[in-house]
Each structure stands twice: as C-alpha cells, then as structure tokens.
Amino acid sequence: MPPENETIRQLRQAVEVSPENVPLRLHLAATLASSGYLEEAVTEYRAALEVQPRNVTTLAGLARVYYRLGKNSQALVILEDLARRDQATAENHVLYARLLLIEGDVPSAVTQYKRGVELDPAAGDEEFAAQLGISDDEEEEDPFDEREVVDGRIREGAFESGGIKWDKEIERPKIRFDDVGGMESLKDDIRMKIIFPMQQPELFAAYGKTAGGGIMMYGPPGCGKTYFARATAGEIDAAFISVGINDVLEMWLGNSERNLHGLFELARHNTPCVLFFDEVDALGGRRSDMSGGSSRQVINQFLAELDGVEYSNEGVLVLAATNAPWHVDAAFRRPGRFDEVLFVPPPDTEAREAILKIHSRGKPIESIDFAKVAKKAHRFSGADLKAVVDVAVENKLRESLKHGKPLPLATKDLVTATKGLRPTTQEWFATARNYALYSNQGGIYDEVLKYLDMK
C-alpha cells in the first residue's frame, strides 16, 4: 500500500482541528477509501456516526467500505436499514442486491435491484442483472401475474383449491418448566399470559384479560426455544401444535392461507392450546422485501389470525421462534399480536451444568465436576453442550477399546472435549451485534447488547 499522500495528511490535520465537522470527516473517509486505506476509512466513518448517528451519507459510505473488506453481514445490516427507511439511493439498492445474492436470497435481490434501477437506470449492471435472471427487455409486469422468482427464474403458478390436512396426533407434552434450566423471564411472561388467567379467570376477567396471546422468542440456534415451547404446553396440560414451514406453504395460490387458517382453527378447537411456529421469519418475513403478491397474502392472513377479529383466540397461546428477528415484518410486533419479543440467550453457568448432567445420564462416569466444565463452556448452546458429551464419549470409547473394558468419563474428558469445540453461537452474535448497533429501533435488541456487555 502506498504511503499517505499530502491530501490525506492535510485532511487529517483539519479533522484534528475540527473533529465535529462531519462533512470534513466524510471527505477524509472517502479519500482514504479511494486510496485503499479501508480500515482507516471505517474508523473515520464510525467517528462521524458518533456525531450524527443516523447520517445517511455516512451509513452508505460505511456499507460500501465494509463490502470491499468482505464484511458482508455488517454491510447488509446497514443497507437493509436504509432500504427499510426509504433512504437508500439507487446505488445502495444495487449493492444491497449484490449482498442478498451472496446470502442466497435471490427473490429479495431481484426486488432490490429493480428498485435501484427504477430510481436511476444508470445504476444498472447488465452482467449482474443476468445473474439474477433479469433482462433489460423484460415485458411490463402484469399486475395479475402471481408468478414468483425462484433462483432468478420465473415459476408458473396455478389456481387450485386446498386446505389444511393435519394427520399428526396432537401432542400433549409431559415436560414442565422445572425441566427447563434458566429462562426465568420467559416463564414469568408465560405465566401472566396464560397460566394465571386459567387458574384465576375471574380476577383477570375483572381487568378485561383473557388467557392467550402471542410471544416471539429469538436468539442463537440450539438454545432451547422449541423445548421451552413444549414445556409451556406441559405446564398447563395443554395441546401442543408445532408448525413448520412445510405445514403451511404451498406453491399453489391460496392454499397457504387456507392452511394457516386451518391450523389456527385446529388450535381454537383444542383449547387450551400452544400453537408454536418455528422459523417464523420464513412465514412472516418483511413484506417490503417480497416480490410476489402471494407471499404478502400469507403474511396478511397470519396477521388477521393473530388479531382474532373474526375468531376468538381465547385459550390459544401463540409462540414463535426465530434465529433472525430482523427478517420478521414489523407489523407482527404490534399490540395484540406478538406483544412480547424476548431474547433467549445461551444457557448460563448453572443451566450449562444441568444440561451436561442430563446428557451424561446412563453413561459410565466417575465423580465429575460439572461446574468446572460449565465454566469452560462460556456461550455454548444446549446443542453445543450435547456435542461436548458426545465428543468425550467417542474419545473414551477409543480408549476403552484399547483396554477391552468400558472406562468411566472423568472431568478431564469433558474439559478436553470443550477445548476442542467452539460455540456455534459466535456466528449468530456477530450478525446480531450489527443489527443491535445499526438497526435497533425501539430498543428491541437491547438485551443482545446487554448480554455482550456493550451497553
């Protein structure tokens, strides 16, 4: 990299004299970036954000530099926020589309690219458009065409009737809150929403409160969101209906909405009932990111079912889990829908100790200091802790084969396994941190910052 030129030195000196001058600092940042000093440019852009946190020019410049550095998740968060607030330029939309394509989200990439070209045709890139399956001579879109872009190509739709076909047995879990380590705030919210109203209906009725409602849980994968949902149903001896993407989505127009309505009706006829939606971001993604009208209709149907305008949801607790709350449409967080959006962090030290004990049951062990192992497994998810025990068992099996007899697991075996594994939550926190810093309207991600000791 060449040494700094005289222009950069003079700009640095000027910024030292006037550190609050945002335009001057942005000029320095842009000059650094164009000269190849990308990390230094990031420092200047971030310093400008400390003075004016929502400056659009600064955010866009920082996103471009992050993209050049290969820090795609950081750039994606910033551009996503600008697009949502309708403050993105044509170039911002096209760069956002490039990042979405890297993430594998082709339909959203197509949408963002088209928005950019609509704002300024000069921002278009024929080669990139070809990657997305878009040609410059596309015919004007038919407003009644409900075909969707899949992998950059058009899939033909069809009109067929259909409805919910639920051939699974409705589950009635036996696990209780006592079987779940930690999550005390979640437990308290559930008690207030459905358990106490069922136990003391007259008291809650006096305040106009009924049993039911919605809670969305988010956090890194493998931290027990699904297990907790089952424990909630077990706590009140309620029916439990776990809904996956395949239970709702169909390629034929109208079937997905009917499936969704049928699931809510099934829950309403089996109260008390916990209706659990896993990966809710797949069903309730932001409508602004969607290119197909059919996807929007599914979300509108979901919102209508949650509102319970035509059908009462009393006795139905709707729980949802997602690893990507930033992709969920903001309308789901309005009162009466998912009133609570709660962070489910990795288990704390005591919970990690309990989880390790559970996964060690039935195995030959000697006296194990589970507390010591738990302290070594900071930020490990429940799934990670299971992997710790599995790795320790595999290593001990190899040793046992050499001795011709089963050897008991010891503390050192689990500690060694822990050192050989990295918490899978790290990647999630890297992404969540960016949203918490750059897209935290209403303080929804304050708990993430608190967990990371950044606030």
Tab-separated table of C-alpha atoms in Angstrom:
chain	number	residue	atom	x	y	z
A	1	MET	CA	0.000	0.000	0.000
A	2	PRO	CA	1.471	3.410	-0.921
A	3	PRO	CA	2.310	5.912	1.831
A	4	GLU	CA	-0.308	8.501	2.663
A	5	ASN	CA	-0.262	11.419	0.251
A	6	GLU	CA	-0.234	15.094	1.094
A	7	THR	CA	-4.013	15.431	0.634
A	8	ILE	CA	-4.720	12.793	3.284
A	9	ARG	CA	-2.228	14.367	5.700
A	10	GLN	CA	-3.823	17.767	5.295
A	11	LEU	CA	-7.313	16.327	5.790
A	12	ARG	CA	-6.189	14.526	8.946
A	13	GLN	CA	-4.805	17.770	10.328
A	14	ALA	CA	-8.035	19.603	9.502
A	15	VAL	CA	-10.117	16.923	11.233
A	16	GLU	CA	-7.926	17.155	14.342
A	17	VAL	CA	-8.674	20.885	14.475
A	18	SER	CA	-12.413	20.391	13.824
A	19	PRO	CA	-13.386	16.850	14.970
A	20	GLU	CA	-17.131	17.636	14.983
A	21	ASN	CA	-17.126	18.657	11.302
A	22	VAL	CA	-18.926	15.685	9.755
A	23	PRO	CA	-18.605	16.728	6.062
A	24	LEU	CA	-14.874	17.188	6.533
A	25	ARG	CA	-14.502	13.799	8.202
A	26	LEU	CA	-16.566	12.169	5.446
A	27	HIS	CA	-14.260	13.732	2.854
A	28	LEU	CA	-11.306	12.204	4.684
A	29	ALA	CA	-13.037	8.813	4.884
A	30	ALA	CA	-13.876	8.805	1.168
A	31	THR	CA	-10.321	9.831	0.272
A	32	LEU	CA	-8.881	7.073	2.438
A	33	ALA	CA	-11.216	4.512	0.853
A	34	SER	CA	-10.350	5.578	-2.697
A	35	SER	CA	-6.653	5.323	-1.820
A	36	GLY	CA	-7.044	1.799	-0.463
A	37	TYR	CA	-6.895	2.606	3.261
A	38	LEU	CA	-10.114	0.744	4.003
A	39	GLU	CA	-9.714	0.040	7.724
A	40	GLU	CA	-8.743	3.689	8.322
A	41	ALA	CA	-11.827	4.732	6.339
A	42	VAL	CA	-14.012	2.572	8.592
A	43	THR	CA	-12.551	4.335	11.641
A	44	GLU	CA	-13.431	7.750	10.206
A	45	TYR	CA	-16.949	6.730	9.177
A	46	ARG	CA	-17.630	5.322	12.646
A	47	ALA	CA	-16.287	8.504	14.240
A	48	ALA	CA	-18.698	10.510	12.067
A	49	LEU	CA	-21.580	8.301	13.238
A	50	GLU	CA	-20.780	9.152	16.835
A	51	VAL	CA	-21.521	12.790	15.984
A	52	GLN	CA	-24.535	12.109	13.711
A	53	PRO	CA	-25.735	8.507	14.296
A	54	ARG	CA	-28.367	8.467	11.512
A	55	ASN	CA	-26.442	10.325	8.802
A	56	VAL	CA	-27.431	8.554	5.577
A	57	THR	CA	-24.290	9.503	3.649
A	58	THR	CA	-22.093	8.162	6.445
A	59	LEU	CA	-24.001	4.886	6.727
A	60	ALA	CA	-23.921	4.331	2.968
A	61	GLY	CA	-20.189	5.049	2.818
A	62	LEU	CA	-19.504	2.688	5.708
A	63	ALA	CA	-21.538	-0.048	3.988
A	64	ARG	CA	-19.512	0.328	0.787
A	65	VAL	CA	-16.228	0.017	2.652
A	66	TYR	CA	-17.474	-2.995	4.610
A	67	TYR	CA	-18.409	-4.624	1.301
A	68	ARG	CA	-14.928	-4.004	-0.103
A	69	LEU	CA	-13.433	-5.505	3.060
A	70	GLY	CA	-15.586	-8.625	2.672
A	71	LYS	CA	-17.522	-7.835	5.844
A	72	ASN	CA	-20.808	-8.620	4.158
A	73	SER	CA	-23.010	-9.067	7.226
A	74	GLN	CA	-22.084	-5.593	8.526
A	75	ALA	CA	-22.783	-4.022	5.136
A	76	LEU	CA	-26.050	-5.962	4.793
A	77	VAL	CA	-27.382	-4.672	8.118
A	78	ILE	CA	-26.740	-1.037	7.202
A	79	LEU	CA	-28.216	-1.219	3.707
A	80	GLU	CA	-31.212	-3.185	4.937
A	81	ASP	CA	-31.973	-0.404	7.412
A	82	LEU	CA	-31.581	2.331	4.782
A	83	ALA	CA	-33.882	0.484	2.374
A	84	ARG	CA	-36.499	-0.055	5.061
A	85	ARG	CA	-36.500	3.679	5.864
A	86	ASP	CA	-36.712	4.577	2.143
A	87	GLN	CA	-33.413	6.446	2.407
A	88	ALA	CA	-31.375	4.226	0.097
A	89	THR	CA	-30.034	5.616	-3.177
A	90	ALA	CA	-30.119	3.668	-6.429
A	91	GLU	CA	-26.508	2.570	-5.852
A	92	ASN	CA	-27.400	1.474	-2.312
A	93	HIS	CA	-30.231	-0.740	-3.604
A	94	VAL	CA	-27.965	-2.385	-6.188
A	95	LEU	CA	-25.244	-3.034	-3.612
A	96	TYR	CA	-27.903	-4.400	-1.254
A	97	ALA	CA	-28.991	-6.734	-4.081
A	98	ARG	CA	-25.403	-7.985	-4.514
A	99	LEU	CA	-25.190	-8.810	-0.832
A	100	LEU	CA	-28.560	-10.559	-0.854
A	101	LEU	CA	-27.406	-12.687	-3.787
A	102	ILE	CA	-24.314	-13.666	-1.808
A	103	GLU	CA	-26.647	-14.676	1.038
A	104	GLY	CA	-28.631	-16.837	-1.395
A	105	ASP	CA	-31.814	-14.732	-1.182
A	106	VAL	CA	-32.423	-14.397	-4.917
A	107	PRO	CA	-36.038	-13.105	-4.853
A	108	SER	CA	-35.140	-10.246	-2.491
A	109	ALA	CA	-32.029	-9.478	-4.545
A	110	VAL	CA	-34.214	-9.150	-7.653
A	111	THR	CA	-36.580	-6.820	-5.813
A	112	GLN	CA	-33.805	-4.542	-4.566
A	113	TYR	CA	-32.064	-4.439	-7.943
A	114	LYS	CA	-35.282	-3.410	-9.677
A	115	ARG	CA	-35.871	-0.671	-7.095
A	116	GLY	CA	-32.401	0.690	-7.716
A	117	VAL	CA	-32.858	0.740	-11.491
A	118	GLU	CA	-36.256	2.417	-11.106
A	119	LEU	CA	-34.624	5.210	-9.110
A	120	ASP	CA	-31.765	5.619	-11.574
A	121	PRO	CA	-31.374	3.443	-14.698
A	122	ALA	CA	-27.672	4.362	-14.777
A	123	ALA	CA	-27.174	2.256	-11.620
A	124	GLY	CA	-27.981	-0.910	-13.576
A	125	ASP	CA	-25.418	-3.600	-14.335
A	126	GLU	CA	-26.237	-5.910	-17.260
A	127	GLU	CA	-23.911	-8.677	-16.102
A	128	PHE	CA	-25.320	-8.630	-12.577
A	129	ALA	CA	-28.884	-8.466	-13.926
A	130	ALA	CA	-28.167	-11.583	-15.993
A	131	GLN	CA	-27.069	-13.378	-12.823
A	132	LEU	CA	-30.444	-12.530	-11.322
A	133	GLY	CA	-32.325	-13.731	-14.400
A	134	ILE	CA	-33.381	-10.206	-15.360
A	135	SER	CA	-33.126	-8.856	-18.882
A	136	ASP	CA	-33.417	-5.232	-19.917
A	137	ASP	CA	-36.161	-6.046	-22.433
A	138	GLU	CA	-38.497	-7.655	-19.908
A	139	GLU	CA	-42.133	-7.063	-20.729
A	140	GLU	CA	-44.131	-4.825	-18.435
A	141	GLU	CA	-45.328	-6.810	-15.460
A	142	ASP	CA	-48.896	-7.999	-15.419
A	143	PRO	CA	-50.472	-6.869	-12.115
A	144	PHE	CA	-52.483	-10.105	-12.065
A	145	ASP	CA	-49.418	-12.290	-12.569
A	146	GLU	CA	-48.726	-14.059	-9.276
A	147	ARG	CA	-45.678	-15.900	-10.575
A	148	GLU	CA	-42.651	-15.762	-8.292
A	149	VAL	CA	-38.945	-15.507	-8.998
A	150	VAL	CA	-37.098	-18.629	-7.833
A	151	ASP	CA	-33.325	-18.822	-8.292
A	152	GLY	CA	-33.560	-15.952	-10.730
A	153	ARG	CA	-36.210	-17.629	-12.889
A	154	ILE	CA	-39.995	-17.490	-13.108
A	155	ARG	CA	-42.117	-20.312	-11.720
A	156	GLU	CA	-45.588	-20.703	-13.159
A	157	GLY	CA	-48.429	-20.659	-10.670
A	158	ALA	CA	-51.785	-22.381	-10.773
A	159	PHE	CA	-55.176	-21.973	-9.155
A	160	GLU	CA	-56.244	-24.957	-7.124
A	161	SER	CA	-58.340	-25.439	-4.058
A	162	GLY	CA	-56.941	-26.930	-0.903
A	163	GLY	CA	-56.950	-26.780	2.877
A	164	ILE	CA	-55.267	-27.986	5.996
A	165	LYS	CA	-54.614	-31.689	6.249
A	166	TRP	CA	-53.368	-32.400	9.759
A	167	ASP	CA	-52.783	-36.122	10.057
A	168	LYS	CA	-50.417	-35.862	13.036
A	169	GLU	CA	-51.527	-36.703	16.539
A	170	ILE	CA	-51.962	-33.590	18.656
A	171	GLU	CA	-49.170	-33.704	21.200
A	172	ARG	CA	-49.647	-33.256	24.966
A	173	PRO	CA	-46.124	-32.821	26.362
A	174	LYS	CA	-45.229	-34.082	29.822
A	175	ILE	CA	-42.226	-31.836	30.461
A	176	ARG	CA	-42.656	-28.821	32.752
A	177	PHE	CA	-40.898	-25.536	33.480
A	178	ASP	CA	-38.858	-27.327	36.154
A	179	ASP	CA	-37.273	-29.328	33.339
A	180	VAL	CA	-36.048	-26.148	31.664
A	181	GLY	CA	-32.905	-24.534	33.004
A	182	GLY	CA	-32.949	-20.728	33.174
A	183	MET	CA	-35.340	-18.632	31.006
A	184	GLU	CA	-36.969	-17.181	34.130
A	185	SER	CA	-38.199	-14.011	32.395
A	186	LEU	CA	-39.821	-16.124	29.690
A	187	LYS	CA	-41.503	-18.284	32.316
A	188	ASP	CA	-42.877	-15.208	34.089
A	189	ASP	CA	-44.332	-13.827	30.853
A	190	ILE	CA	-45.987	-17.143	30.019
A	191	ARG	CA	-47.490	-17.391	33.495
A	192	MET	CA	-49.051	-13.931	33.135
A	193	LYS	CA	-50.380	-14.585	29.636
A	194	ILE	CA	-51.981	-17.987	30.010
A	195	ILE	CA	-51.277	-19.878	33.242
A	196	PHE	CA	-52.545	-17.395	35.833
A	197	PRO	CA	-55.578	-16.353	33.684
A	198	MET	CA	-56.586	-20.020	33.560
A	199	GLN	CA	-56.049	-20.540	37.279
A	200	GLN	CA	-57.836	-17.327	38.334
A	201	PRO	CA	-60.133	-16.412	35.428
A	202	GLU	CA	-62.466	-14.164	37.469
A	203	LEU	CA	-59.624	-11.977	38.703
A	204	PHE	CA	-58.215	-11.481	35.221
A	205	ALA	CA	-61.677	-11.009	33.687
A	206	ALA	CA	-62.218	-8.065	36.042
A	207	TYR	CA	-59.361	-6.341	34.208
A	208	GLY	CA	-60.523	-7.457	30.774
A	209	LYS	CA	-57.740	-10.022	30.439
A	210	THR	CA	-58.199	-13.497	28.993
A	211	ALA	CA	-55.865	-16.457	28.601
A	212	GLY	CA	-53.920	-16.326	25.377
A	213	GLY	CA	-51.737	-14.024	23.349
A	214	GLY	CA	-48.515	-14.139	21.417
A	215	ILE	CA	-44.828	-14.256	22.326
A	216	MET	CA	-41.905	-14.314	19.910
A	217	MET	CA	-38.633	-15.810	21.096
A	218	TYR	CA	-35.387	-15.079	19.325
A	219	GLY	CA	-31.763	-15.991	19.836
A	220	PRO	CA	-28.994	-18.222	18.557
A	221	PRO	CA	-29.924	-21.714	17.374
A	222	GLY	CA	-29.730	-24.641	19.750
A	223	CYS	CA	-30.626	-22.673	22.896
A	224	GLY	CA	-33.886	-24.419	23.740
A	225	LYS	CA	-36.643	-22.299	22.179
A	226	THR	CA	-38.551	-25.336	20.883
A	227	TYR	CA	-38.011	-27.287	24.097
A	228	PHE	CA	-39.349	-24.335	26.088
A	229	ALA	CA	-42.464	-24.154	23.907
A	230	ARG	CA	-43.205	-27.812	24.678
A	231	ALA	CA	-42.626	-27.203	28.392
A	232	THR	CA	-45.150	-24.363	28.252
A	233	ALA	CA	-47.828	-26.728	26.964
A	234	GLY	CA	-46.850	-29.324	29.571
A	235	GLU	CA	-47.106	-26.770	32.370
A	236	ILE	CA	-50.857	-26.357	31.759
A	237	ASP	CA	-51.610	-29.804	30.313
A	238	ALA	CA	-52.404	-28.111	27.026
A	239	ALA	CA	-52.403	-29.375	23.468
A	240	PHE	CA	-49.256	-28.599	21.528
A	241	ILE	CA	-49.227	-28.000	17.783
A	242	SER	CA	-45.798	-27.461	16.275
A	243	VAL	CA	-45.992	-25.791	12.870
A	244	GLY	CA	-43.183	-25.984	10.361
A	245	ILE	CA	-42.815	-24.226	7.045
A	246	ASN	CA	-43.974	-27.285	5.111
A	247	ASP	CA	-47.212	-27.400	7.110
A	248	VAL	CA	-48.234	-24.025	5.678
A	249	LEU	CA	-46.505	-23.093	2.451
A	250	GLU	CA	-47.654	-24.496	-0.872
A	251	MET	CA	-46.819	-23.320	-4.360
A	252	TRP	CA	-50.481	-23.061	-5.415
A	253	LEU	CA	-52.156	-19.719	-4.935
A	254	GLY	CA	-54.475	-19.536	-1.908
A	255	ASN	CA	-53.557	-22.886	-0.352
A	256	SER	CA	-51.030	-21.440	2.084
A	257	GLU	CA	-53.589	-19.010	3.505
A	258	ARG	CA	-56.134	-21.805	3.913
A	259	ASN	CA	-53.537	-23.988	5.622
A	260	LEU	CA	-52.704	-21.207	8.053
A	261	HIS	CA	-56.360	-20.578	8.885
A	262	GLY	CA	-56.912	-24.310	9.353
A	263	LEU	CA	-54.062	-24.523	11.877
A	264	PHE	CA	-55.493	-21.678	13.935
A	265	GLU	CA	-58.925	-23.295	13.802
A	266	LEU	CA	-57.397	-26.577	14.971
A	267	ALA	CA	-55.858	-24.769	17.930
A	268	ARG	CA	-59.133	-22.959	18.742
A	269	HIS	CA	-60.978	-26.284	18.870
A	270	ASN	CA	-58.402	-27.808	21.211
A	271	THR	CA	-58.010	-25.126	23.877
A	272	PRO	CA	-56.041	-24.685	25.982
A	273	CYS	CA	-53.510	-24.973	23.210
A	274	VAL	CA	-49.990	-23.813	22.465
A	275	LEU	CA	-49.603	-23.091	18.742
A	276	PHE	CA	-45.886	-22.989	18.032
A	277	PHE	CA	-44.367	-21.560	14.840
A	278	ASP	CA	-40.732	-22.481	14.352
A	279	GLU	CA	-38.642	-20.347	11.974
A	280	VAL	CA	-41.426	-17.780	11.910
A	281	ASP	CA	-39.289	-15.458	9.762
A	282	ALA	CA	-39.966	-17.851	6.850
A	283	LEU	CA	-43.717	-17.257	7.208
A	284	GLY	CA	-43.695	-13.669	8.441
A	285	GLY	CA	-40.847	-12.061	6.520
A	286	ARG	CA	-40.894	-8.351	5.768
A	287	ARG	CA	-43.372	-7.563	3.033
A	288	SER	CA	-41.116	-4.801	1.703
A	289	ASP	CA	-38.599	-7.479	0.711
A	290	MET	CA	-41.073	-9.620	-1.196
A	291	SER	CA	-41.570	-9.617	-4.915
A	292	GLY	CA	-44.633	-11.871	-5.072
A	293	GLY	CA	-48.147	-10.936	-4.039
A	294	SER	CA	-48.821	-14.466	-2.842
A	295	SER	CA	-46.177	-14.142	-0.129
A	296	ARG	CA	-47.725	-10.908	1.072
A	297	GLN	CA	-51.141	-12.579	1.258
A	298	VAL	CA	-49.769	-15.269	3.586
A	299	ILE	CA	-48.474	-12.588	5.953
A	300	ASN	CA	-51.755	-10.681	5.834
A	301	GLN	CA	-53.596	-13.913	6.678
A	302	PHE	CA	-51.188	-14.592	9.554
A	303	LEU	CA	-51.779	-11.094	10.976
A	304	ALA	CA	-55.551	-11.477	10.673
A	305	GLU	CA	-55.467	-14.808	12.531
A	306	LEU	CA	-53.366	-13.297	15.315
A	307	ASP	CA	-55.772	-10.369	15.654
A	308	GLY	CA	-58.653	-12.800	16.210
A	309	VAL	CA	-61.197	-10.348	14.808
A	310	GLU	CA	-63.476	-12.978	13.236
A	311	TYR	CA	-62.483	-15.863	15.501
A	312	SER	CA	-61.666	-15.775	19.212
A	313	ASN	CA	-58.154	-16.789	20.239
A	314	GLU	CA	-59.008	-17.127	23.924
A	315	GLY	CA	-57.121	-20.073	25.351
A	316	VAL	CA	-54.662	-20.136	22.440
A	317	LEU	CA	-51.101	-19.120	23.201
A	318	VAL	CA	-49.164	-18.449	20.020
A	319	LEU	CA	-45.433	-18.941	20.478
A	320	ALA	CA	-42.953	-18.271	17.717
A	321	ALA	CA	-39.236	-18.836	17.463
A	322	THR	CA	-36.724	-17.336	15.088
A	323	ASN	CA	-32.991	-17.033	14.732
A	324	ALA	CA	-33.444	-13.917	12.573
A	325	PRO	CA	-35.942	-11.481	14.156
A	326	TRP	CA	-34.640	-8.728	11.875
A	327	HIS	CA	-36.283	-10.500	8.944
A	328	VAL	CA	-39.750	-10.580	10.583
A	329	ASP	CA	-42.266	-7.970	9.415
A	330	ALA	CA	-42.607	-5.158	11.971
A	331	ALA	CA	-46.404	-5.499	11.916
A	332	PHE	CA	-46.109	-8.719	13.943
A	333	ARG	CA	-44.802	-6.743	16.922
A	334	ARG	CA	-47.872	-4.546	17.286
A	335	PRO	CA	-50.015	-4.904	20.452
A	336	GLY	CA	-52.388	-7.854	20.310
A	337	ARG	CA	-50.084	-9.904	18.110
A	338	PHE	CA	-46.638	-10.841	19.397
A	339	ASP	CA	-46.821	-8.485	22.370
A	340	GLU	CA	-43.537	-9.746	23.766
A	341	VAL	CA	-40.347	-10.212	21.770
A	342	LEU	CA	-37.940	-11.953	24.113
A	343	PHE	CA	-34.275	-12.785	23.780
A	344	VAL	CA	-33.329	-16.389	24.563
A	345	PRO	CA	-29.580	-16.357	25.247
A	346	PRO	CA	-27.265	-19.339	25.550
A	347	PRO	CA	-27.678	-21.080	28.927
A	348	ASP	CA	-25.952	-19.500	31.911
A	349	THR	CA	-23.403	-21.361	34.033
A	350	GLU	CA	-25.979	-23.114	36.240
A	351	ALA	CA	-28.080	-24.132	33.251
A	352	ARG	CA	-24.998	-25.419	31.411
A	353	GLU	CA	-24.154	-27.549	34.437
A	354	ALA	CA	-27.678	-29.001	34.480
A	355	ILE	CA	-27.613	-29.699	30.738
A	356	LEU	CA	-24.271	-31.501	30.989
A	357	LYS	CA	-25.664	-33.674	33.779
A	358	ILE	CA	-28.700	-34.581	31.697
A	359	HIS	CA	-26.626	-35.612	28.685
A	360	SER	CA	-24.271	-37.632	30.902
A	361	ARG	CA	-27.055	-39.772	32.368
A	362	GLY	CA	-26.824	-43.504	31.746
A	363	LYS	CA	-23.153	-43.353	30.824
A	364	PRO	CA	-20.290	-44.814	32.867
A	365	ILE	CA	-18.899	-41.872	34.834
A	366	GLU	CA	-16.787	-41.242	37.867
A	367	SER	CA	-17.052	-38.156	40.034
A	368	ILE	CA	-17.322	-35.286	37.541
A	369	ASP	CA	-17.023	-31.608	38.427
A	370	PHE	CA	-19.803	-30.415	36.123
A	371	ALA	CA	-19.499	-26.863	37.470
A	372	LYS	CA	-15.889	-26.705	36.295
A	373	VAL	CA	-16.821	-27.933	32.832
A	374	ALA	CA	-19.720	-25.465	32.641
A	375	LYS	CA	-17.399	-22.539	33.360
A	376	LYS	CA	-15.161	-23.638	30.489
A	377	ALA	CA	-18.137	-23.701	28.103
A	378	HIS	CA	-18.988	-19.979	28.014
A	379	ARG	CA	-21.639	-19.126	25.371
A	380	PHE	CA	-22.104	-22.788	24.447
A	381	SER	CA	-25.668	-23.566	23.407
A	382	GLY	CA	-27.570	-26.596	24.642
A	383	ALA	CA	-26.775	-28.319	21.353
A	384	ASP	CA	-23.080	-27.447	21.785
A	385	LEU	CA	-23.083	-28.987	25.265
A	386	LYS	CA	-24.548	-32.197	23.894
A	387	ALA	CA	-21.714	-32.205	21.370
A	388	VAL	CA	-19.224	-31.844	24.247
A	389	VAL	CA	-20.546	-35.014	25.871
A	390	ASP	CA	-20.700	-36.840	22.528
A	391	VAL	CA	-17.064	-35.988	21.714
A	392	ALA	CA	-15.952	-37.011	25.210
A	393	VAL	CA	-17.785	-40.330	24.834
A	394	GLU	CA	-16.217	-41.005	21.423
A	395	ASN	CA	-12.738	-40.330	22.795
A	396	LYS	CA	-13.397	-42.535	25.811
A	397	LEU	CA	-14.711	-45.327	23.569
A	398	ARG	CA	-11.442	-45.332	21.616
A	399	GLU	CA	-9.567	-45.598	24.886
A	400	SER	CA	-11.892	-48.327	26.162
A	401	LEU	CA	-11.380	-50.421	23.019
A	402	LYS	CA	-7.666	-50.469	23.691
A	403	HIS	CA	-8.231	-51.667	27.284
A	404	GLY	CA	-11.010	-54.086	26.405
A	405	LYS	CA	-13.389	-52.713	29.037
A	406	PRO	CA	-15.594	-49.611	29.497
A	407	LEU	CA	-13.740	-46.770	31.199
A	408	PRO	CA	-15.706	-44.082	33.087
A	409	LEU	CA	-15.894	-40.490	31.894
A	410	ALA	CA	-13.945	-38.053	34.051
A	411	THR	CA	-13.866	-34.283	34.409
A	412	LYS	CA	-10.764	-34.009	32.237
A	413	ASP	CA	-12.538	-35.831	29.389
A	414	LEU	CA	-15.294	-33.238	29.244
A	415	VAL	CA	-12.842	-30.343	29.662
A	416	THR	CA	-10.723	-31.670	26.804
A	417	ALA	CA	-13.791	-32.004	24.586
A	418	THR	CA	-14.790	-28.431	25.443
A	419	LYS	CA	-11.391	-27.090	24.399
A	420	GLY	CA	-11.725	-28.807	21.037
A	421	LEU	CA	-15.070	-27.191	20.232
A	422	ARG	CA	-16.131	-23.619	19.555
A	423	PRO	CA	-19.582	-22.321	20.487
A	424	THR	CA	-21.797	-22.277	17.408
A	425	THR	CA	-23.452	-19.143	18.812
A	426	GLN	CA	-20.469	-16.976	17.819
A	427	GLU	CA	-21.576	-16.519	14.220
A	428	TRP	CA	-25.101	-15.597	15.306
A	429	PHE	CA	-23.844	-12.992	17.772
A	430	ALA	CA	-21.603	-11.479	15.090
A	431	THR	CA	-24.685	-10.811	12.950
A	432	ALA	CA	-26.964	-9.842	15.853
A	433	ARG	CA	-24.376	-7.354	17.104
A	434	ASN	CA	-24.555	-5.475	13.804
A	435	TYR	CA	-28.333	-5.200	13.956
A	436	ALA	CA	-28.182	-4.156	17.603
A	437	LEU	CA	-25.723	-1.376	16.736
A	438	TYR	CA	-27.181	-0.113	13.471
A	439	SER	CA	-30.848	-1.143	13.393
A	440	ASN	CA	-32.214	-1.109	16.929
A	441	GLN	CA	-35.387	0.945	16.599
A	442	GLY	CA	-37.392	0.843	19.817
A	443	GLY	CA	-34.561	-0.896	21.668
A	444	ILE	CA	-35.710	-4.352	20.544
A	445	TYR	CA	-32.137	-5.679	20.637
A	446	ASP	CA	-31.054	-4.020	23.887
A	447	GLU	CA	-30.909	-7.433	25.548
A	448	VAL	CA	-28.363	-8.572	22.967
A	449	LEU	CA	-26.160	-5.564	23.714
A	450	LYS	CA	-26.552	-6.187	27.425
A	451	TYR	CA	-25.559	-9.818	27.004
A	452	LEU	CA	-22.490	-8.726	25.033
A	453	ASP	CA	-21.678	-6.124	27.726
A	454	MET	CA	-21.874	-3.340	25.181
A	455	LYS	CA	-24.420	-1.204	26.977
